[in-house]
């Protein structure tokens, strides 16, 4: 028996010496072959979002470049990147400097162009990973505050290009076109999207909108019989910058499961 172990021991040593070592795969460890010194670095970013006020829990609807108002409007400001060290906002002629990542202001009886500016400071800026990044960046955006009256439906919807009738189809079924209408009914204050899904009367509850967006979240609970017109659970419509092309992401409940669809159309 001792002779057998004496013969096997050198073989075990040989096997151990030939076994490949486990590769180090820690991308943040300088000793590993896949080490990336820029993996944890981030570029200085001063992008920000200007959005309409929405109910708590709703997705904020961003403004493009025009902010309609009758007398006053609340506007929300949010940074796009919370990794920066410090933030400095300048809003029009307001002498204050705002330093929060998110805040809101109420604009009253204003009209014309107002400039919004955000300067960010990044104490961890890395010019090796991001050449030219000195840790400070400023972004300026100008928005046009457009006054309007709202005594009639026509006057109310005039500043909002999202309203109108569109012809299009669900992705995957380009030949099966149908019309969709987004409109406002002043009597009762109803905001509706008609004929979504195809053949349905419309959804007029729990809807929000601004110039280029329309959204309805859980407007109706899934119907126990999975009736198509009672099942839309989520609708998010975006009018593109050409003011003609409309994209709608929506969900319906069928056979107890939520089905996601995307509709694309053009304003008539």
PDB file of C-alpha atoms in Angstrom:
ATOM      1  CA  UNK A   1       0.000   0.000   0.000  1.00  0.00           C
ATOM      2  CA  UNK A   2       2.834   2.377   0.864  1.00  0.00           C
ATOM      3  CA  UNK A   3       4.341   1.719  -2.538  1.00  0.00           C
ATOM      4  CA  UNK A   4       1.069   2.667  -4.241  1.00  0.00           C
ATOM      5  CA  UNK A   5       0.907   5.986  -2.358  1.00  0.00           C
ATOM      6  CA  UNK A   6       4.528   6.602  -3.167  1.00  0.00           C
ATOM      7  CA  UNK A   7       3.714   6.220  -6.859  1.00  0.00           C
ATOM      8  CA  UNK A   8       0.509   8.314  -6.762  1.00  0.00           C
ATOM      9  CA  UNK A   9       1.917  11.258  -4.790  1.00  0.00           C
ATOM     10  CA  UNK A  10       4.177  12.545  -7.607  1.00  0.00           C
ATOM     11  CA  UNK A  11       1.257  12.222 -10.039  1.00  0.00           C
ATOM     12  CA  UNK A  12      -0.951  14.309  -7.754  1.00  0.00           C
ATOM     13  CA  UNK A  13       1.719  16.993  -7.549  1.00  0.00           C
ATOM     14  CA  UNK A  14       2.037  16.970 -11.331  1.00  0.00           C
ATOM     15  CA  UNK A  15      -1.737  17.324 -11.747  1.00  0.00           C
ATOM     16  CA  UNK A  16      -1.879  20.200  -9.289  1.00  0.00           C
ATOM     17  CA  UNK A  17       0.924  22.013 -11.072  1.00  0.00           C
ATOM     18  CA  UNK A  18      -0.775  21.560 -14.452  1.00  0.00           C
ATOM     19  CA  UNK A  19      -4.219  22.704 -13.296  1.00  0.00           C
ATOM     20  CA  UNK A  20      -5.072  26.123 -14.712  1.00  0.00           C
ATOM     21  CA  UNK A  21      -5.488  28.821 -12.067  1.00  0.00           C
ATOM     22  CA  UNK A  22      -8.923  30.422 -11.809  1.00  0.00           C
ATOM     23  CA  UNK A  23      -9.071  33.627 -13.811  1.00  0.00           C
ATOM     24  CA  UNK A  24      -9.528  36.856 -11.900  1.00  0.00           C
ATOM     25  CA  UNK A  25     -12.657  38.533 -13.276  1.00  0.00           C
ATOM     26  CA  UNK A  26     -13.051  41.545 -10.986  1.00  0.00           C
ATOM     27  CA  UNK A  27     -13.324  44.499 -13.368  1.00  0.00           C
ATOM     28  CA  UNK A  28     -12.421  46.917 -10.534  1.00  0.00           C
ATOM     29  CA  UNK A  29      -9.355  44.970  -9.353  1.00  0.00           C
ATOM     30  CA  UNK A  30      -6.089  46.216 -10.946  1.00  0.00           C
ATOM     31  CA  UNK A  31      -4.636  42.713 -10.580  1.00  0.00           C
ATOM     32  CA  UNK A  32      -7.270  41.164 -12.853  1.00  0.00           C
ATOM     33  CA  UNK A  33      -6.854  40.817 -16.592  1.00  0.00           C
ATOM     34  CA  UNK A  34     -10.226  42.434 -17.304  1.00  0.00           C
ATOM     35  CA  UNK A  35      -9.536  45.469 -15.097  1.00  0.00           C
ATOM     36  CA  UNK A  36     -11.101  48.655 -16.418  1.00  0.00           C
ATOM     37  CA  UNK A  37      -9.850  51.836 -14.713  1.00  0.00           C
ATOM     38  CA  UNK A  38     -12.845  53.752 -16.087  1.00  0.00           C
ATOM     39  CA  UNK A  39     -15.495  51.280 -14.971  1.00  0.00           C
ATOM     40  CA  UNK A  40     -16.579  53.357 -11.955  1.00  0.00           C
ATOM     41  CA  UNK A  41     -15.861  56.756 -13.488  1.00  0.00           C
ATOM     42  CA  UNK A  42     -18.733  58.965 -14.617  1.00  0.00           C
ATOM     43  CA  UNK A  43     -18.813  62.006 -16.844  1.00  0.00           C
ATOM     44  CA  UNK A  44     -19.918  65.409 -15.626  1.00  0.00           C
ATOM     45  CA  UNK A  45     -23.546  65.792 -16.668  1.00  0.00           C
ATOM     46  CA  UNK A  46     -25.775  68.876 -16.483  1.00  0.00           C
ATOM     47  CA  UNK A  47     -28.794  67.613 -18.419  1.00  0.00           C
ATOM     48  CA  UNK A  48     -32.144  68.299 -16.794  1.00  0.00           C
ATOM     49  CA  UNK A  49     -35.855  67.738 -17.321  1.00  0.00           C
ATOM     50  CA  UNK A  50     -38.584  70.377 -17.231  1.00  0.00           C
ATOM     51  CA  UNK A  51     -41.967  68.779 -16.705  1.00  0.00           C
ATOM     52  CA  UNK A  52     -45.605  69.442 -16.028  1.00  0.00           C
ATOM     53  CA  UNK A  53     -46.949  68.817 -12.550  1.00  0.00           C
ATOM     54  CA  UNK A  54     -48.716  65.467 -12.231  1.00  0.00           C
ATOM     55  CA  UNK A  55     -50.399  63.561  -9.454  1.00  0.00           C
ATOM     56  CA  UNK A  56     -48.164  61.702  -6.973  1.00  0.00           C
ATOM     57  CA  UNK A  57     -47.205  58.372  -8.494  1.00  0.00           C
ATOM     58  CA  UNK A  58     -47.665  59.530 -12.085  1.00  0.00           C
ATOM     59  CA  UNK A  59     -44.768  59.739 -14.511  1.00  0.00           C
ATOM     60  CA  UNK A  60     -43.913  63.443 -15.052  1.00  0.00           C
ATOM     61  CA  UNK A  61     -44.699  64.641 -18.570  1.00  0.00           C
ATOM     62  CA  UNK A  62     -41.798  66.712 -19.933  1.00  0.00           C
ATOM     63  CA  UNK A  63     -42.276  69.933 -21.854  1.00  0.00           C
ATOM     64  CA  UNK A  64     -40.631  70.218 -25.270  1.00  0.00           C
ATOM     65  CA  UNK A  65     -40.151  73.965 -25.713  1.00  0.00           C
ATOM     66  CA  UNK A  66     -43.579  75.545 -25.126  1.00  0.00           C
ATOM     67  CA  UNK A  67     -45.384  75.846 -21.782  1.00  0.00           C
ATOM     68  CA  UNK A  68     -49.036  76.902 -22.186  1.00  0.00           C
ATOM     69  CA  UNK A  69     -50.739  78.730 -19.322  1.00  0.00           C
ATOM     70  CA  UNK A  70     -53.923  80.661 -18.681  1.00  0.00           C
ATOM     71  CA  UNK A  71     -52.825  82.625 -15.603  1.00  0.00           C
ATOM     72  CA  UNK A  72     -50.401  80.411 -13.668  1.00  0.00           C
ATOM     73  CA  UNK A  73     -48.712  77.033 -13.920  1.00  0.00           C
ATOM     74  CA  UNK A  74     -46.525  74.858 -11.723  1.00  0.00           C
ATOM     75  CA  UNK A  75     -43.330  73.668 -13.435  1.00  0.00           C
ATOM     76  CA  UNK A  76     -41.157  70.885 -12.037  1.00  0.00           C
ATOM     77  CA  UNK A  77     -37.367  70.773 -12.484  1.00  0.00           C
ATOM     78  CA  UNK A  78     -35.311  67.560 -12.149  1.00  0.00           C
ATOM     79  CA  UNK A  79     -31.676  66.748 -12.790  1.00  0.00           C
ATOM     80  CA  UNK A  80     -30.988  63.824 -15.107  1.00  0.00           C
ATOM     81  CA  UNK A  81     -27.996  62.609 -13.081  1.00  0.00           C
ATOM     82  CA  UNK A  82     -27.895  62.508  -9.274  1.00  0.00           C
ATOM     83  CA  UNK A  83     -24.209  61.493  -9.144  1.00  0.00           C
ATOM     84  CA  UNK A  84     -22.913  65.051  -9.312  1.00  0.00           C
ATOM     85  CA  UNK A  85     -21.376  66.736  -6.266  1.00  0.00           C
ATOM     86  CA  UNK A  86     -23.242  70.066  -6.450  1.00  0.00           C
ATOM     87  CA  UNK A  87     -25.969  71.719  -8.507  1.00  0.00           C
ATOM     88  CA  UNK A  88     -26.686  75.374  -9.285  1.00  0.00           C
ATOM     89  CA  UNK A  89     -29.920  76.339 -11.018  1.00  0.00           C
ATOM     90  CA  UNK A  90     -30.711  79.754 -12.480  1.00  0.00           C
ATOM     91  CA  UNK A  91     -34.297  80.374 -13.569  1.00  0.00           C
ATOM     92  CA  UNK A  92     -34.860  83.412 -15.765  1.00  0.00           C
ATOM     93  CA  UNK A  93     -34.379  86.714 -13.931  1.00  0.00           C
ATOM     94  CA  UNK A  94     -34.927  85.123 -10.521  1.00  0.00           C
ATOM     95  CA  UNK A  95     -31.938  86.211  -8.361  1.00  0.00           C
ATOM     96  CA  UNK A  96     -32.041  82.989  -6.341  1.00  0.00           C
ATOM     97  CA  UNK A  97     -29.714  80.053  -6.958  1.00  0.00           C
ATOM     98  CA  UNK A  98     -31.405  76.699  -6.429  1.00  0.00           C
ATOM     99  CA  UNK A  99     -29.258  73.761  -5.339  1.00  0.00           C
ATOM    100  CA  UNK A 100     -31.679  70.826  -5.109  1.00  0.00           C
ATOM    101  CA  UNK A 101     -31.843  67.883  -7.498  1.00  0.00           C
ATOM    102  CA  UNK A 102     -35.598  68.399  -7.810  1.00  0.00           C
ATOM    103  CA  UNK A 103     -37.885  71.348  -7.069  1.00  0.00           C
ATOM    104  CA  UNK A 104     -40.837  73.249  -8.512  1.00  0.00           C
ATOM    105  CA  UNK A 105     -41.801  76.856  -9.171  1.00  0.00           C
ATOM    106  CA  UNK A 106     -45.135  78.485  -9.911  1.00  0.00           C
ATOM    107  CA  UNK A 107     -45.118  80.958 -12.795  1.00  0.00           C
ATOM    108  CA  UNK A 108     -47.883  83.557 -12.769  1.00  0.00           C
ATOM    109  CA  UNK A 109     -48.901  85.975 -15.513  1.00  0.00           C
ATOM    110  CA  UNK A 110     -45.730  85.434 -17.527  1.00  0.00           C
ATOM    111  CA  UNK A 111     -45.303  85.202 -21.278  1.00  0.00           C
ATOM    112  CA  UNK A 112     -42.470  84.890 -23.745  1.00  0.00           C
ATOM    113  CA  UNK A 113     -39.127  83.095 -23.579  1.00  0.00           C
ATOM    114  CA  UNK A 114     -37.556  82.237 -20.218  1.00  0.00           C
ATOM    115  CA  UNK A 115     -34.121  80.657 -19.895  1.00  0.00           C
ATOM    116  CA  UNK A 116     -33.420  77.794 -17.485  1.00  0.00           C
ATOM    117  CA  UNK A 117     -29.791  77.011 -16.639  1.00  0.00           C
ATOM    118  CA  UNK A 118     -28.154  74.198 -14.670  1.00  0.00           C
ATOM    119  CA  UNK A 119     -24.464  74.080 -13.720  1.00  0.00           C
ATOM    120  CA  UNK A 120     -23.118  70.907 -12.127  1.00  0.00           C
ATOM    121  CA  UNK A 121     -19.842  70.167 -10.351  1.00  0.00           C
ATOM    122  CA  UNK A 122     -18.256  66.725 -10.290  1.00  0.00           C
ATOM    123  CA  UNK A 123     -15.522  66.350  -7.654  1.00  0.00           C
ATOM    124  CA  UNK A 124     -14.652  62.920  -9.081  1.00  0.00           C
ATOM    125  CA  UNK A 125     -14.196  64.068 -12.666  1.00  0.00           C
ATOM    126  CA  UNK A 126     -11.661  61.935 -14.560  1.00  0.00           C
ATOM    127  CA  UNK A 127     -10.115  63.608 -17.602  1.00  0.00           C
ATOM    128  CA  UNK A 128      -8.263  60.382 -18.441  1.00  0.00           C
ATOM    129  CA  UNK A 129     -11.481  58.444 -18.894  1.00  0.00           C
ATOM    130  CA  UNK A 130     -13.385  61.446 -20.262  1.00  0.00           C
ATOM    131  CA  UNK A 131     -10.953  63.762 -22.070  1.00  0.00           C
ATOM    132  CA  UNK A 132     -11.766  67.415 -21.562  1.00  0.00           C
ATOM    133  CA  UNK A 133     -13.922  66.818 -18.486  1.00  0.00           C
ATOM    134  CA  UNK A 134     -12.870  69.474 -15.970  1.00  0.00           C
ATOM    135  CA  UNK A 135     -15.619  68.679 -13.477  1.00  0.00           C
ATOM    136  CA  UNK A 136     -17.941  71.548 -14.385  1.00  0.00           C
ATOM    137  CA  UNK A 137     -20.685  71.695 -16.999  1.00  0.00           C
ATOM    138  CA  UNK A 138     -23.550  74.058 -17.813  1.00  0.00           C
ATOM    139  CA  UNK A 139     -26.681  73.392 -19.859  1.00  0.00           C
ATOM    140  CA  UNK A 140     -29.079  76.164 -20.934  1.00  0.00           C
ATOM    141  CA  UNK A 141     -32.607  75.643 -22.227  1.00  0.00           C
ATOM    142  CA  UNK A 142     -35.160  78.257 -23.244  1.00  0.00           C
ATOM    143  CA  UNK A 143     -38.910  77.672 -22.959  1.00  0.00           C
ATOM    144  CA  UNK A 144     -41.712  79.744 -24.420  1.00  0.00           C
ATOM    145  CA  UNK A 145     -44.543  80.528 -21.987  1.00  0.00           C
ATOM    146  CA  UNK A 146     -47.631  80.840 -24.171  1.00  0.00           C
ATOM    147  CA  UNK A 147     -50.678  82.585 -22.729  1.00  0.00           C
ATOM    148  CA  UNK A 148     -54.082  81.438 -23.947  1.00  0.00           C
ATOM    149  CA  UNK A 149     -57.777  81.616 -23.057  1.00  0.00           C
ATOM    150  CA  UNK A 150     -59.982  78.626 -22.376  1.00  0.00           C
ATOM    151  CA  UNK A 151     -63.592  79.731 -22.741  1.00  0.00           C
ATOM    152  CA  UNK A 152     -64.253  77.208 -25.540  1.00  0.00           C
ATOM    153  CA  UNK A 153     -62.962  73.737 -26.361  1.00  0.00           C
ATOM    154  CA  UNK A 154     -61.213  75.109 -29.440  1.00  0.00           C
ATOM    155  CA  UNK A 155     -59.371  77.757 -27.426  1.00  0.00           C
ATOM    156  CA  UNK A 156     -58.429  75.226 -24.779  1.00  0.00           C
ATOM    157  CA  UNK A 157     -56.820  72.681 -27.099  1.00  0.00           C
ATOM    158  CA  UNK A 158     -55.169  75.161 -29.491  1.00  0.00           C
ATOM    159  CA  UNK A 159     -51.796  75.272 -27.634  1.00  0.00           C
ATOM    160  CA  UNK A 160     -51.645  71.466 -27.368  1.00  0.00           C
ATOM    161  CA  UNK A 161     -50.624  69.728 -30.606  1.00  0.00           C
ATOM    162  CA  UNK A 162     -51.204  66.304 -28.992  1.00  0.00           C
ATOM    163  CA  UNK A 163     -54.954  66.741 -29.568  1.00  0.00           C
ATOM    164  CA  UNK A 164     -56.295  65.452 -32.877  1.00  0.00           C
ATOM    165  CA  UNK A 165     -57.148  62.362 -34.910  1.00  0.00           C
ATOM    166  CA  UNK A 166     -54.467  59.950 -36.098  1.00  0.00           C
ATOM    167  CA  UNK A 167     -54.405  57.011 -38.510  1.00  0.00           C
ATOM    168  CA  UNK A 168     -52.057  54.138 -37.801  1.00  0.00           C
ATOM    169  CA  UNK A 169     -51.643  50.518 -36.755  1.00  0.00           C
ATOM    170  CA  UNK A 170     -50.178  48.292 -34.102  1.00  0.00           C
ATOM    171  CA  UNK A 171     -46.618  47.170 -34.719  1.00  0.00           C
ATOM    172  CA  UNK A 172     -46.700  43.720 -36.263  1.00  0.00           C
ATOM    173  CA  UNK A 173     -50.012  44.425 -38.054  1.00  0.00           C
ATOM    174  CA  UNK A 174     -49.249  47.343 -40.402  1.00  0.00           C
ATOM    175  CA  UNK A 175     -52.191  46.542 -42.695  1.00  0.00           C
ATOM    176  CA  UNK A 176     -54.783  46.691 -39.920  1.00  0.00           C
ATOM    177  CA  UNK A 177     -55.056  50.462 -39.667  1.00  0.00           C
ATOM    178  CA  UNK A 178     -57.545  52.294 -37.484  1.00  0.00           C
ATOM    179  CA  UNK A 179     -58.095  55.826 -36.220  1.00  0.00           C
ATOM    180  CA  UNK A 180     -57.411  57.128 -32.739  1.00  0.00           C
ATOM    181  CA  UNK A 181     -58.567  60.494 -31.381  1.00  0.00           C
ATOM    182  CA  UNK A 182     -57.227  62.381 -28.376  1.00  0.00           C
ATOM    183  CA  UNK A 183     -59.544  65.215 -27.404  1.00  0.00           C
ATOM    184  CA  UNK A 184     -60.909  67.370 -24.616  1.00  0.00           C
ATOM    185  CA  UNK A 185     -64.568  67.794 -23.703  1.00  0.00           C
ATOM    186  CA  UNK A 186     -64.866  71.041 -21.778  1.00  0.00           C
ATOM    187  CA  UNK A 187     -68.287  70.188 -20.358  1.00  0.00           C
ATOM    188  CA  UNK A 188     -67.356  67.997 -17.428  1.00  0.00           C
ATOM    189  CA  UNK A 189     -63.651  68.426 -18.078  1.00  0.00           C
ATOM    190  CA  UNK A 190     -63.148  65.073 -19.785  1.00  0.00           C
ATOM    191  CA  UNK A 191     -59.854  64.214 -21.440  1.00  0.00           C
ATOM    192  CA  UNK A 192     -60.336  61.197 -23.674  1.00  0.00           C
ATOM    193  CA  UNK A 193     -58.579  58.862 -26.049  1.00  0.00           C
ATOM    194  CA  UNK A 194     -61.055  57.295 -28.457  1.00  0.00           C
ATOM    195  CA  UNK A 195     -60.940  53.936 -30.257  1.00  0.00           C
ATOM    196  CA  UNK A 196     -58.102  52.383 -28.288  1.00  0.00           C
ATOM    197  CA  UNK A 197     -58.164  49.405 -28.529  1.00  0.00           C
ATOM    198  CA  UNK A 198     -59.722  49.370 -31.991  1.00  0.00           C
ATOM    199  CA  UNK A 199     -63.506  49.475 -31.826  1.00  0.00           C
ATOM    200  CA  UNK A 200     -63.702  50.720 -28.236  1.00  0.00           C
ATOM    201  CA  UNK A 201     -65.550  53.871 -27.270  1.00  0.00           C
ATOM    202  CA  UNK A 202     -62.750  55.481 -25.317  1.00  0.00           C
ATOM    203  CA  UNK A 203     -61.034  56.115 -22.019  1.00  0.00           C
ATOM    204  CA  UNK A 204     -61.760  59.347 -20.183  1.00  0.00           C
ATOM    205  CA  UNK A 205     -60.718  58.609 -16.598  1.00  0.00           C
ATOM    206  CA  UNK A 206     -57.462  59.266 -14.735  1.00  0.00           C
ATOM    207  CA  UNK A 207     -55.825  60.822 -17.783  1.00  0.00           C
ATOM    208  CA  UNK A 208     -53.110  63.466 -17.866  1.00  0.00           C
ATOM    209  CA  UNK A 209     -51.545  65.387 -20.739  1.00  0.00           C
ATOM    210  CA  UNK A 210     -49.412  68.277 -21.885  1.00  0.00           C
ATOM    211  CA  UNK A 211     -48.347  69.614 -25.272  1.00  0.00           C
ATOM    212  CA  UNK A 212     -46.795  66.376 -26.582  1.00  0.00           C
ATOM    213  CA  UNK A 213     -47.791  63.641 -24.129  1.00  0.00           C
ATOM    214  CA  UNK A 214     -50.921  61.817 -23.011  1.00  0.00           C
ATOM    215  CA  UNK A 215     -50.982  59.184 -20.275  1.00  0.00           C
ATOM    216  CA  UNK A 216     -53.550  57.070 -18.456  1.00  0.00           C
ATOM    217  CA  UNK A 217     -52.431  54.670 -15.747  1.00  0.00           C
ATOM    218  CA  UNK A 218     -54.763  51.921 -14.558  1.00  0.00           C
ATOM    219  CA  UNK A 219     -57.811  53.801 -15.874  1.00  0.00           C
ATOM    220  CA  UNK A 220     -59.937  50.705 -15.281  1.00  0.00           C
ATOM    221  CA  UNK A 221     -59.208  47.434 -13.469  1.00  0.00           C
ATOM    222  CA  UNK A 222     -58.929  44.302 -15.623  1.00  0.00           C
ATOM    223  CA  UNK A 223     -62.422  43.083 -16.370  1.00  0.00           C
ATOM    224  CA  UNK A 224     -63.287  39.701 -14.917  1.00  0.00           C
ATOM    225  CA  UNK A 225     -64.418  38.522 -18.358  1.00  0.00           C
ATOM    226  CA  UNK A 226     -61.390  40.061 -20.082  1.00  0.00           C
ATOM    227  CA  UNK A 227     -63.598  42.271 -22.216  1.00  0.00           C
ATOM    228  CA  UNK A 228     -61.217  44.119 -24.525  1.00  0.00           C
ATOM    229  CA  UNK A 229     -62.737  47.562 -24.074  1.00  0.00           C
ATOM    230  CA  UNK A 230     -62.635  47.243 -20.291  1.00  0.00           C
ATOM    231  CA  UNK A 231     -59.075  46.016 -20.075  1.00  0.00           C
ATOM    232  CA  UNK A 232     -56.619  48.829 -20.963  1.00  0.00           C
ATOM    233  CA  UNK A 233     -54.327  49.122 -17.962  1.00  0.00           C
ATOM    234  CA  UNK A 234     -51.710  51.581 -19.144  1.00  0.00           C
ATOM    235  CA  UNK A 235     -51.502  54.090 -21.999  1.00  0.00           C
ATOM    236  CA  UNK A 236     -48.601  56.377 -22.791  1.00  0.00           C
ATOM    237  CA  UNK A 237     -48.704  58.463 -25.973  1.00  0.00           C
ATOM    238  CA  UNK A 238     -45.931  60.694 -27.321  1.00  0.00           C
ATOM    239  CA  UNK A 239     -46.234  63.126 -30.212  1.00  0.00           C
ATOM    240  CA  UNK A 240     -42.854  63.374 -31.917  1.00  0.00           C
ATOM    241  CA  UNK A 241     -41.085  66.629 -32.751  1.00  0.00           C
ATOM    242  CA  UNK A 242     -42.631  66.772 -36.247  1.00  0.00           C
ATOM    243  CA  UNK A 243     -46.021  67.334 -34.527  1.00  0.00           C
ATOM    244  CA  UNK A 244     -47.525  64.638 -36.790  1.00  0.00           C
ATOM    245  CA  UNK A 245     -46.229  61.225 -35.726  1.00  0.00           C
ATOM    246  CA  UNK A 246     -47.794  59.659 -32.639  1.00  0.00           C
ATOM    247  CA  UNK A 247     -46.404  56.667 -30.726  1.00  0.00           C
ATOM    248  CA  UNK A 248     -48.619  54.907 -28.183  1.00  0.00           C
ATOM    249  CA  UNK A 249     -47.456  52.201 -25.800  1.00  0.00           C
ATOM    250  CA  UNK A 250     -50.424  50.487 -24.171  1.00  0.00           C
ATOM    251  CA  UNK A 251     -51.439  47.324 -22.347  1.00  0.00           C
ATOM    252  CA  UNK A 252     -54.571  45.201 -22.397  1.00  0.00           C
ATOM    253  CA  UNK A 253     -55.555  42.208 -20.279  1.00  0.00           C
ATOM    254  CA  UNK A 254     -56.414  39.021 -22.138  1.00  0.00           C
ATOM    255  CA  UNK A 255     -56.872  35.577 -20.593  1.00  0.00           C
ATOM    256  CA  UNK A 256     -55.622  36.954 -17.306  1.00  0.00           C
ATOM    257  CA  UNK A 257     -52.354  38.221 -18.775  1.00  0.00           C
ATOM    258  CA  UNK A 258     -51.250  41.711 -19.709  1.00  0.00           C
ATOM    259  CA  UNK A 259     -50.403  42.143 -23.369  1.00  0.00           C
ATOM    260  CA  UNK A 260     -48.128  45.034 -24.359  1.00  0.00           C
ATOM    261  CA  UNK A 261     -48.641  46.736 -27.708  1.00  0.00           C
ATOM    262  CA  UNK A 262     -47.217  49.705 -29.590  1.00  0.00           C
ATOM    263  CA  UNK A 263     -49.313  51.766 -31.987  1.00  0.00           C
ATOM    264  CA  UNK A 264     -47.783  54.201 -34.508  1.00  0.00           C
ATOM    265  CA  UNK A 265     -49.815  56.695 -36.493  1.00  0.00           C
ATOM    266  CA  UNK A 266     -49.850  60.046 -38.290  1.00  0.00           C
ATOM    267  CA  UNK A 267     -52.140  63.013 -37.655  1.00  0.00           C
ATOM    268  CA  UNK A 268     -54.876  63.485 -40.245  1.00  0.00           C
TER     269      UNK A 268
END
